[in-house]
Short mmCIF file of N, CA and C in Angstrom, two decimals:
data_model
loop_
_atom_site.label_atom_id
_atom_site.label_comp_id
_atom_site.label_asym_id
_atom_site.label_seq_id
_atom_site.Cartn_x
_atom_site.Cartn_y
_atom_site.Cartn_z
N MET A 1 -17.26 4.68 4.58
CA MET A 1 -16.12 4.01 5.17
C MET A 1 -16.01 4.45 6.63
N THR A 2 -15.88 3.49 7.50
CA THR A 2 -15.75 3.78 8.92
C THR A 2 -14.29 4.02 9.26
N LEU A 3 -14.03 5.14 9.92
CA LEU A 3 -12.66 5.46 10.33
C LEU A 3 -12.47 5.12 11.79
N ASP A 4 -11.26 4.75 12.13
CA ASP A 4 -10.89 4.48 13.52
C ASP A 4 -10.08 5.67 14.01
N PRO A 5 -10.63 6.47 14.93
CA PRO A 5 -9.90 7.66 15.39
C PRO A 5 -8.59 7.33 16.09
N GLU A 6 -8.41 6.11 16.51
CA GLU A 6 -7.17 5.70 17.16
C GLU A 6 -6.02 5.57 16.15
N THR A 7 -6.35 5.16 14.91
CA THR A 7 -5.29 4.84 13.96
C THR A 7 -5.40 5.54 12.61
N ASP A 8 -6.49 6.24 12.35
CA ASP A 8 -6.70 6.84 11.03
C ASP A 8 -6.65 8.36 11.07
N LEU A 9 -6.14 8.94 10.00
CA LEU A 9 -6.16 10.39 9.77
C LEU A 9 -6.85 10.64 8.44
N LYS A 10 -7.54 11.78 8.33
CA LYS A 10 -8.31 12.05 7.12
C LYS A 10 -8.19 13.52 6.73
N LEU A 11 -8.04 13.74 5.44
CA LEU A 11 -8.09 15.08 4.85
C LEU A 11 -9.15 15.02 3.76
N GLU A 12 -10.12 15.92 3.83
CA GLU A 12 -11.18 15.94 2.82
C GLU A 12 -11.47 17.38 2.42
N ARG A 13 -11.53 17.59 1.10
CA ARG A 13 -11.85 18.92 0.57
C ARG A 13 -12.52 18.77 -0.79
N VAL A 14 -13.32 19.75 -1.13
CA VAL A 14 -13.81 19.87 -2.49
C VAL A 14 -12.84 20.80 -3.20
N VAL A 15 -12.30 20.33 -4.33
CA VAL A 15 -11.30 21.11 -5.06
C VAL A 15 -11.80 21.44 -6.46
N ASP A 16 -11.28 22.53 -6.98
CA ASP A 16 -11.64 23.00 -8.31
C ASP A 16 -10.72 22.35 -9.34
N ALA A 17 -10.96 21.06 -9.54
CA ALA A 17 -10.18 20.27 -10.50
C ALA A 17 -11.01 19.05 -10.88
N PRO A 18 -10.99 18.67 -12.15
CA PRO A 18 -11.78 17.52 -12.58
C PRO A 18 -11.17 16.20 -12.10
N ARG A 19 -12.05 15.30 -11.75
CA ARG A 19 -11.65 14.00 -11.21
C ARG A 19 -10.72 13.26 -12.17
N ASP A 20 -10.98 13.29 -13.47
CA ASP A 20 -10.16 12.52 -14.42
C ASP A 20 -8.72 13.01 -14.44
N LEU A 21 -8.51 14.32 -14.31
CA LEU A 21 -7.13 14.83 -14.29
C LEU A 21 -6.44 14.54 -12.96
N LEU A 22 -7.18 14.59 -11.86
CA LEU A 22 -6.59 14.22 -10.56
C LEU A 22 -6.14 12.76 -10.61
N TRP A 23 -6.99 11.91 -11.15
CA TRP A 23 -6.65 10.49 -11.27
C TRP A 23 -5.41 10.30 -12.15
N LEU A 24 -5.39 10.96 -13.30
CA LEU A 24 -4.24 10.85 -14.20
C LEU A 24 -2.95 11.22 -13.47
N CYS A 25 -3.00 12.29 -12.70
CA CYS A 25 -1.80 12.74 -11.98
C CYS A 25 -1.36 11.73 -10.93
N TRP A 26 -2.31 11.13 -10.24
CA TRP A 26 -1.98 10.16 -9.20
C TRP A 26 -1.48 8.83 -9.77
N THR A 27 -1.70 8.58 -11.04
CA THR A 27 -1.36 7.27 -11.60
C THR A 27 -0.30 7.32 -12.69
N THR A 28 0.38 8.44 -12.83
CA THR A 28 1.40 8.62 -13.86
C THR A 28 2.69 9.14 -13.21
N PRO A 29 3.78 8.39 -13.30
CA PRO A 29 5.02 8.80 -12.63
C PRO A 29 5.47 10.23 -12.95
N GLU A 30 5.38 10.63 -14.20
CA GLU A 30 5.85 11.97 -14.57
C GLU A 30 5.04 13.06 -13.86
N HIS A 31 3.76 12.79 -13.63
CA HIS A 31 2.92 13.77 -12.93
C HIS A 31 3.16 13.74 -11.42
N ILE A 32 3.30 12.55 -10.85
CA ILE A 32 3.50 12.43 -9.40
C ILE A 32 4.70 13.26 -8.95
N LYS A 33 5.72 13.31 -9.77
CA LYS A 33 6.93 14.05 -9.41
C LYS A 33 6.65 15.53 -9.19
N ASN A 34 5.53 16.03 -9.69
CA ASN A 34 5.23 17.46 -9.61
C ASN A 34 4.38 17.88 -8.41
N PHE A 35 3.94 16.93 -7.58
CA PHE A 35 3.07 17.34 -6.47
C PHE A 35 3.17 16.49 -5.21
N PHE A 36 3.75 15.31 -5.25
CA PHE A 36 3.57 14.29 -4.22
C PHE A 36 4.23 14.54 -2.88
N ILE A 37 5.07 15.54 -2.78
CA ILE A 37 5.71 15.88 -1.50
C ILE A 37 5.77 17.41 -1.42
N PRO A 38 5.56 17.96 -0.21
CA PRO A 38 5.56 19.42 -0.10
C PRO A 38 6.88 20.04 -0.56
N ALA A 39 6.78 21.06 -1.43
CA ALA A 39 7.96 21.82 -1.85
C ALA A 39 8.54 22.51 -0.62
N PRO A 40 9.84 22.66 -0.54
CA PRO A 40 10.82 22.53 -1.62
C PRO A 40 11.37 21.11 -1.79
N HIS A 41 10.85 20.15 -1.03
CA HIS A 41 11.30 18.77 -1.20
C HIS A 41 10.85 18.27 -2.57
N LYS A 42 11.48 17.20 -3.05
CA LYS A 42 11.22 16.74 -4.41
C LYS A 42 11.05 15.23 -4.46
N VAL A 43 10.27 14.80 -5.44
CA VAL A 43 10.24 13.40 -5.83
C VAL A 43 11.24 13.29 -6.98
N THR A 44 12.31 12.54 -6.77
CA THR A 44 13.33 12.42 -7.81
C THR A 44 13.14 11.19 -8.69
N GLU A 45 12.42 10.19 -8.16
CA GLU A 45 12.15 8.98 -8.94
C GLU A 45 10.75 8.48 -8.58
N CYS A 46 10.09 7.90 -9.57
CA CYS A 46 8.78 7.30 -9.34
C CYS A 46 8.63 6.14 -10.31
N ASP A 47 8.28 4.97 -9.78
CA ASP A 47 8.12 3.77 -10.58
C ASP A 47 6.81 3.10 -10.15
N LEU A 48 5.83 3.09 -11.05
CA LEU A 48 4.52 2.53 -10.76
C LEU A 48 4.23 1.34 -11.66
N ASP A 49 3.54 0.37 -11.11
CA ASP A 49 2.95 -0.72 -11.88
C ASP A 49 1.49 -0.74 -11.41
N LEU A 50 0.64 -0.04 -12.14
CA LEU A 50 -0.73 0.24 -11.70
C LEU A 50 -1.63 -0.99 -11.84
N ARG A 51 -1.50 -1.87 -10.86
CA ARG A 51 -2.35 -3.06 -10.75
C ARG A 51 -2.26 -3.51 -9.29
N VAL A 52 -3.26 -4.24 -8.84
CA VAL A 52 -3.22 -4.76 -7.47
C VAL A 52 -1.98 -5.63 -7.33
N GLY A 53 -1.17 -5.33 -6.33
CA GLY A 53 0.09 -6.03 -6.11
C GLY A 53 1.26 -5.39 -6.84
N GLY A 54 0.95 -4.41 -7.70
CA GLY A 54 2.00 -3.72 -8.45
C GLY A 54 2.71 -2.70 -7.59
N ARG A 55 3.90 -2.34 -7.98
CA ARG A 55 4.73 -1.45 -7.17
C ARG A 55 4.26 0.00 -7.21
N PHE A 56 4.47 0.67 -6.08
CA PHE A 56 4.31 2.12 -5.98
C PHE A 56 5.56 2.59 -5.24
N ASN A 57 6.61 2.83 -6.02
CA ASN A 57 7.92 3.17 -5.46
C ASN A 57 8.26 4.62 -5.80
N THR A 58 8.70 5.34 -4.80
CA THR A 58 9.14 6.72 -5.00
C THR A 58 10.44 6.94 -4.24
N VAL A 59 11.18 7.93 -4.71
CA VAL A 59 12.36 8.40 -3.99
C VAL A 59 12.18 9.90 -3.77
N PHE A 60 12.30 10.31 -2.52
CA PHE A 60 12.21 11.73 -2.16
C PHE A 60 13.59 12.27 -1.90
N GLU A 61 13.75 13.56 -2.17
CA GLU A 61 14.93 14.29 -1.71
C GLU A 61 14.42 15.31 -0.70
N VAL A 62 14.83 15.12 0.56
CA VAL A 62 14.39 15.98 1.66
C VAL A 62 15.64 16.53 2.34
N ASP A 63 15.80 17.83 2.24
CA ASP A 63 16.96 18.50 2.85
C ASP A 63 18.27 17.82 2.44
N GLY A 64 18.37 17.48 1.16
CA GLY A 64 19.59 16.87 0.64
C GLY A 64 19.72 15.38 0.92
N GLN A 65 18.76 14.80 1.62
CA GLN A 65 18.81 13.37 1.95
C GLN A 65 17.88 12.58 1.04
N ARG A 66 18.34 11.41 0.62
CA ARG A 66 17.53 10.51 -0.20
C ARG A 66 16.65 9.65 0.71
N MET A 67 15.36 9.57 0.36
CA MET A 67 14.42 8.74 1.12
C MET A 67 13.73 7.80 0.13
N ASP A 68 14.02 6.49 0.25
CA ASP A 68 13.38 5.49 -0.61
C ASP A 68 12.06 5.07 0.03
N ASN A 69 11.03 5.03 -0.78
CA ASN A 69 9.70 4.59 -0.33
C ASN A 69 9.24 3.48 -1.24
N ARG A 70 9.05 2.31 -0.68
CA ARG A 70 8.62 1.15 -1.46
C ARG A 70 7.23 0.74 -0.98
N GLY A 71 6.37 0.42 -1.94
CA GLY A 71 5.04 -0.01 -1.58
C GLY A 71 4.36 -0.72 -2.71
N VAL A 72 3.08 -1.07 -2.48
CA VAL A 72 2.27 -1.73 -3.49
C VAL A 72 0.86 -1.17 -3.47
N PHE A 73 0.20 -1.35 -4.61
CA PHE A 73 -1.21 -1.03 -4.71
C PHE A 73 -2.03 -2.19 -4.16
N LEU A 74 -3.02 -1.85 -3.35
CA LEU A 74 -3.90 -2.86 -2.77
C LEU A 74 -5.27 -2.90 -3.45
N GLU A 75 -5.75 -1.74 -3.91
CA GLU A 75 -7.06 -1.66 -4.55
C GLU A 75 -7.04 -0.53 -5.55
N ILE A 76 -7.64 -0.77 -6.70
CA ILE A 76 -7.72 0.24 -7.75
C ILE A 76 -9.12 0.19 -8.34
N ASP A 77 -9.85 1.29 -8.21
CA ASP A 77 -11.14 1.47 -8.86
C ASP A 77 -10.95 2.67 -9.77
N PRO A 78 -10.66 2.44 -11.06
CA PRO A 78 -10.22 3.52 -11.94
C PRO A 78 -11.07 4.79 -11.85
N GLY A 79 -10.36 5.89 -11.63
CA GLY A 79 -10.99 7.20 -11.55
C GLY A 79 -11.62 7.53 -10.22
N LYS A 80 -11.73 6.54 -9.33
CA LYS A 80 -12.48 6.75 -8.09
C LYS A 80 -11.70 6.44 -6.81
N LYS A 81 -10.93 5.36 -6.81
CA LYS A 81 -10.30 4.92 -5.56
C LYS A 81 -8.95 4.29 -5.84
N LEU A 82 -7.98 4.71 -5.03
CA LEU A 82 -6.62 4.19 -5.12
C LEU A 82 -6.16 3.89 -3.69
N VAL A 83 -5.75 2.65 -3.45
CA VAL A 83 -5.28 2.25 -2.13
C VAL A 83 -3.88 1.67 -2.30
N PHE A 84 -2.94 2.21 -1.50
CA PHE A 84 -1.57 1.70 -1.55
C PHE A 84 -1.00 1.69 -0.14
N THR A 85 0.05 0.90 0.03
CA THR A 85 0.64 0.72 1.36
C THR A 85 2.14 0.56 1.26
N ASP A 86 2.81 0.92 2.35
CA ASP A 86 4.22 0.59 2.47
C ASP A 86 4.39 -0.63 3.38
N GLY A 87 3.28 -1.28 3.69
CA GLY A 87 3.31 -2.50 4.51
C GLY A 87 3.85 -3.69 3.75
N TYR A 88 3.84 -3.59 2.43
CA TYR A 88 4.38 -4.63 1.56
C TYR A 88 5.15 -3.97 0.44
N THR A 89 6.06 -4.73 -0.16
CA THR A 89 6.70 -4.31 -1.39
C THR A 89 6.27 -5.30 -2.47
N GLU A 90 6.70 -5.04 -3.69
CA GLU A 90 6.29 -5.88 -4.81
C GLU A 90 6.58 -7.35 -4.50
N GLY A 91 5.68 -8.22 -4.94
CA GLY A 91 5.80 -9.64 -4.64
C GLY A 91 5.25 -9.99 -3.27
N TRP A 92 4.55 -9.05 -2.66
CA TRP A 92 3.93 -9.21 -1.34
C TRP A 92 4.94 -9.51 -0.25
N LYS A 93 6.12 -8.94 -0.39
CA LYS A 93 7.13 -9.08 0.66
C LYS A 93 6.79 -8.10 1.78
N PRO A 94 6.58 -8.58 3.02
CA PRO A 94 6.23 -7.68 4.12
C PRO A 94 7.37 -6.70 4.43
N ALA A 95 6.98 -5.47 4.70
CA ALA A 95 7.95 -4.44 5.08
C ALA A 95 8.36 -4.65 6.53
N GLU A 96 9.60 -4.28 6.82
CA GLU A 96 10.10 -4.43 8.18
C GLU A 96 9.39 -3.49 9.15
N LYS A 97 9.17 -2.24 8.71
CA LYS A 97 8.53 -1.24 9.57
C LYS A 97 7.45 -0.51 8.79
N PRO A 98 6.27 -1.11 8.65
CA PRO A 98 5.21 -0.43 7.91
C PRO A 98 4.76 0.83 8.64
N PHE A 99 4.47 1.85 7.84
CA PHE A 99 4.04 3.13 8.40
C PHE A 99 2.55 3.37 8.19
N MET A 100 2.06 3.12 6.96
CA MET A 100 0.65 3.42 6.72
C MET A 100 0.15 2.77 5.45
N THR A 101 -1.17 2.76 5.36
CA THR A 101 -1.90 2.47 4.13
C THR A 101 -2.64 3.75 3.77
N ALA A 102 -2.53 4.16 2.52
CA ALA A 102 -3.20 5.38 2.05
C ALA A 102 -4.40 5.01 1.19
N ILE A 103 -5.49 5.71 1.41
CA ILE A 103 -6.71 5.53 0.62
C ILE A 103 -7.05 6.89 0.02
N LEU A 104 -7.12 6.93 -1.30
CA LEU A 104 -7.49 8.15 -2.01
C LEU A 104 -8.84 7.92 -2.67
N LEU A 105 -9.81 8.80 -2.35
CA LEU A 105 -11.15 8.71 -2.92
C LEU A 105 -11.43 9.98 -3.70
N LEU A 106 -11.93 9.83 -4.92
CA LEU A 106 -12.26 10.96 -5.78
C LEU A 106 -13.72 10.83 -6.20
N GLU A 107 -14.47 11.93 -6.01
CA GLU A 107 -15.90 11.90 -6.32
C GLU A 107 -16.29 13.20 -7.02
N ASP A 108 -16.92 13.07 -8.18
CA ASP A 108 -17.43 14.25 -8.89
C ASP A 108 -18.49 14.94 -8.04
N VAL A 109 -18.41 16.27 -7.98
CA VAL A 109 -19.45 17.04 -7.30
C VAL A 109 -20.05 18.09 -8.23
N GLY A 110 -19.72 18.02 -9.51
CA GLY A 110 -20.30 18.92 -10.50
C GLY A 110 -19.42 20.11 -10.80
N GLU A 111 -19.64 20.69 -11.98
CA GLU A 111 -18.95 21.90 -12.43
C GLU A 111 -17.43 21.78 -12.40
N GLY A 112 -16.92 20.60 -12.72
CA GLY A 112 -15.48 20.39 -12.76
C GLY A 112 -14.81 20.30 -11.41
N LYS A 113 -15.61 20.14 -10.35
CA LYS A 113 -15.07 20.05 -8.99
C LYS A 113 -15.10 18.59 -8.52
N THR A 114 -14.21 18.29 -7.58
CA THR A 114 -14.06 16.93 -7.08
C THR A 114 -13.96 16.94 -5.56
N ARG A 115 -14.70 16.01 -4.93
CA ARG A 115 -14.47 15.77 -3.49
C ARG A 115 -13.27 14.85 -3.41
N TYR A 116 -12.22 15.36 -2.75
CA TYR A 116 -10.93 14.68 -2.64
C TYR A 116 -10.78 14.25 -1.19
N THR A 117 -10.70 12.95 -0.97
CA THR A 117 -10.54 12.43 0.38
C THR A 117 -9.28 11.58 0.43
N ALA A 118 -8.40 11.93 1.36
CA ALA A 118 -7.17 11.15 1.57
C ALA A 118 -7.21 10.64 3.01
N ILE A 119 -7.07 9.35 3.15
CA ILE A 119 -7.09 8.70 4.47
C ILE A 119 -5.76 7.98 4.65
N ALA A 120 -5.16 8.18 5.80
CA ALA A 120 -3.94 7.45 6.16
C ALA A 120 -4.28 6.54 7.33
N ARG A 121 -4.18 5.24 7.09
CA ARG A 121 -4.44 4.24 8.13
C ARG A 121 -3.10 3.73 8.64
N HIS A 122 -2.97 3.71 9.95
CA HIS A 122 -1.70 3.34 10.57
C HIS A 122 -1.85 2.06 11.38
N PRO A 123 -0.78 1.29 11.54
CA PRO A 123 -0.89 0.03 12.28
C PRO A 123 -1.10 0.21 13.79
N THR A 124 -0.69 1.37 14.33
CA THR A 124 -0.85 1.59 15.77
C THR A 124 -1.24 3.04 16.04
N LYS A 125 -1.76 3.26 17.23
CA LYS A 125 -2.11 4.61 17.67
C LYS A 125 -0.84 5.48 17.73
N ASP A 126 0.25 4.91 18.20
CA ASP A 126 1.51 5.68 18.31
C ASP A 126 2.00 6.16 16.94
N ILE A 127 1.89 5.30 15.93
CA ILE A 127 2.34 5.70 14.60
C ILE A 127 1.41 6.78 14.05
N ARG A 128 0.10 6.65 14.29
CA ARG A 128 -0.83 7.70 13.86
C ARG A 128 -0.48 9.02 14.52
N GLU A 129 -0.23 9.00 15.81
CA GLU A 129 0.13 10.23 16.53
C GLU A 129 1.43 10.82 15.99
N GLN A 130 2.39 9.95 15.67
CA GLN A 130 3.66 10.42 15.09
C GLN A 130 3.40 11.12 13.76
N HIS A 131 2.55 10.53 12.92
CA HIS A 131 2.24 11.10 11.62
C HIS A 131 1.51 12.44 11.78
N GLU A 132 0.61 12.51 12.73
CA GLU A 132 -0.11 13.76 12.99
C GLU A 132 0.86 14.85 13.45
N GLN A 133 1.78 14.50 14.34
CA GLN A 133 2.75 15.47 14.84
C GLN A 133 3.75 15.88 13.76
N MET A 134 4.00 14.99 12.80
CA MET A 134 4.88 15.33 11.67
C MET A 134 4.22 16.37 10.76
N GLY A 135 2.92 16.57 10.94
CA GLY A 135 2.21 17.56 10.13
C GLY A 135 1.35 16.96 9.04
N PHE A 136 0.69 15.84 9.33
CA PHE A 136 -0.15 15.19 8.33
C PHE A 136 -1.09 16.18 7.64
N HIS A 137 -1.92 16.89 8.41
CA HIS A 137 -2.93 17.75 7.81
C HIS A 137 -2.30 18.89 6.99
N GLU A 138 -1.29 19.51 7.54
CA GLU A 138 -0.63 20.59 6.81
C GLU A 138 0.08 20.05 5.56
N GLY A 139 0.85 18.99 5.74
CA GLY A 139 1.63 18.44 4.62
C GLY A 139 0.76 17.89 3.51
N TRP A 140 -0.25 17.11 3.87
CA TRP A 140 -1.13 16.56 2.85
C TRP A 140 -1.98 17.66 2.23
N GLY A 141 -2.28 18.72 2.99
CA GLY A 141 -2.98 19.87 2.43
C GLY A 141 -2.12 20.60 1.40
N ILE A 142 -0.84 20.75 1.70
CA ILE A 142 0.09 21.38 0.75
C ILE A 142 0.19 20.53 -0.52
N VAL A 143 0.30 19.23 -0.35
CA VAL A 143 0.36 18.34 -1.51
C VAL A 143 -0.90 18.50 -2.36
N LEU A 144 -2.05 18.58 -1.72
CA LEU A 144 -3.29 18.76 -2.47
C LEU A 144 -3.30 20.11 -3.20
N ASP A 145 -2.86 21.16 -2.53
CA ASP A 145 -2.78 22.47 -3.20
C ASP A 145 -1.83 22.41 -4.39
N GLN A 146 -0.70 21.74 -4.23
CA GLN A 146 0.25 21.59 -5.34
C GLN A 146 -0.37 20.81 -6.48
N LEU A 147 -1.11 19.75 -6.14
CA LEU A 147 -1.77 18.94 -7.16
C LEU A 147 -2.79 19.77 -7.94
N VAL A 148 -3.62 20.52 -7.24
CA VAL A 148 -4.65 21.32 -7.90
C VAL A 148 -3.99 22.38 -8.79
N GLY A 149 -2.94 23.03 -8.31
CA GLY A 149 -2.22 24.00 -9.13
C GLY A 149 -1.62 23.36 -10.36
N TYR A 150 -1.07 22.17 -10.20
CA TYR A 150 -0.49 21.44 -11.32
C TYR A 150 -1.55 21.08 -12.35
N VAL A 151 -2.71 20.59 -11.86
CA VAL A 151 -3.81 20.23 -12.75
C VAL A 151 -4.30 21.45 -13.54
N LYS A 152 -4.35 22.59 -12.88
CA LYS A 152 -4.78 23.82 -13.59
C LYS A 152 -3.82 24.14 -14.73
N GLY A 153 -2.55 23.88 -14.53
CA GLY A 153 -1.56 24.07 -15.60
C GLY A 153 -1.76 23.10 -16.74
N LEU A 154 -2.20 21.88 -16.43
CA LEU A 154 -2.47 20.90 -17.48
C LEU A 154 -3.70 21.29 -18.30
N LYS A 155 -4.69 21.85 -17.61
CA LYS A 155 -5.93 22.25 -18.30
C LYS A 155 -5.67 23.44 -19.23
N GLY A 156 -4.75 24.33 -18.83
CA GLY A 156 -4.47 25.53 -19.61
C GLY A 156 -3.58 25.22 -20.76
#
């Protein structure tokens, strides 16, 4: 996949977690609530319809404030690739202020490890810069660490 340095951000790591459990966590509302935003913030609601055009809606609680996030799935390759965006909501209704499209890639690398790649594609260079300054790499890294810790609890 070709990235555009003007508008794309990428986090890639090999993690000690099996691809099937990472996928399960990313596609199940009860699991998403346990990792999807850096602690101490919380996901208080999650509503998924796991199909192209289906909803990917979450509600965050950040510093006591409610943040509604509405989006849709654009591409689903079970166990390998998940693409979603806030550029549209269910029914392909365009969002007023789209922020990004997220691409999650999962690849087995052996011995229960997975190459985890998260890409955030933004509509403009300014929005990408805003996301980077908000702490994209740190925040998405924390989310990944939380996910891997959560998966280890599921395995045990």
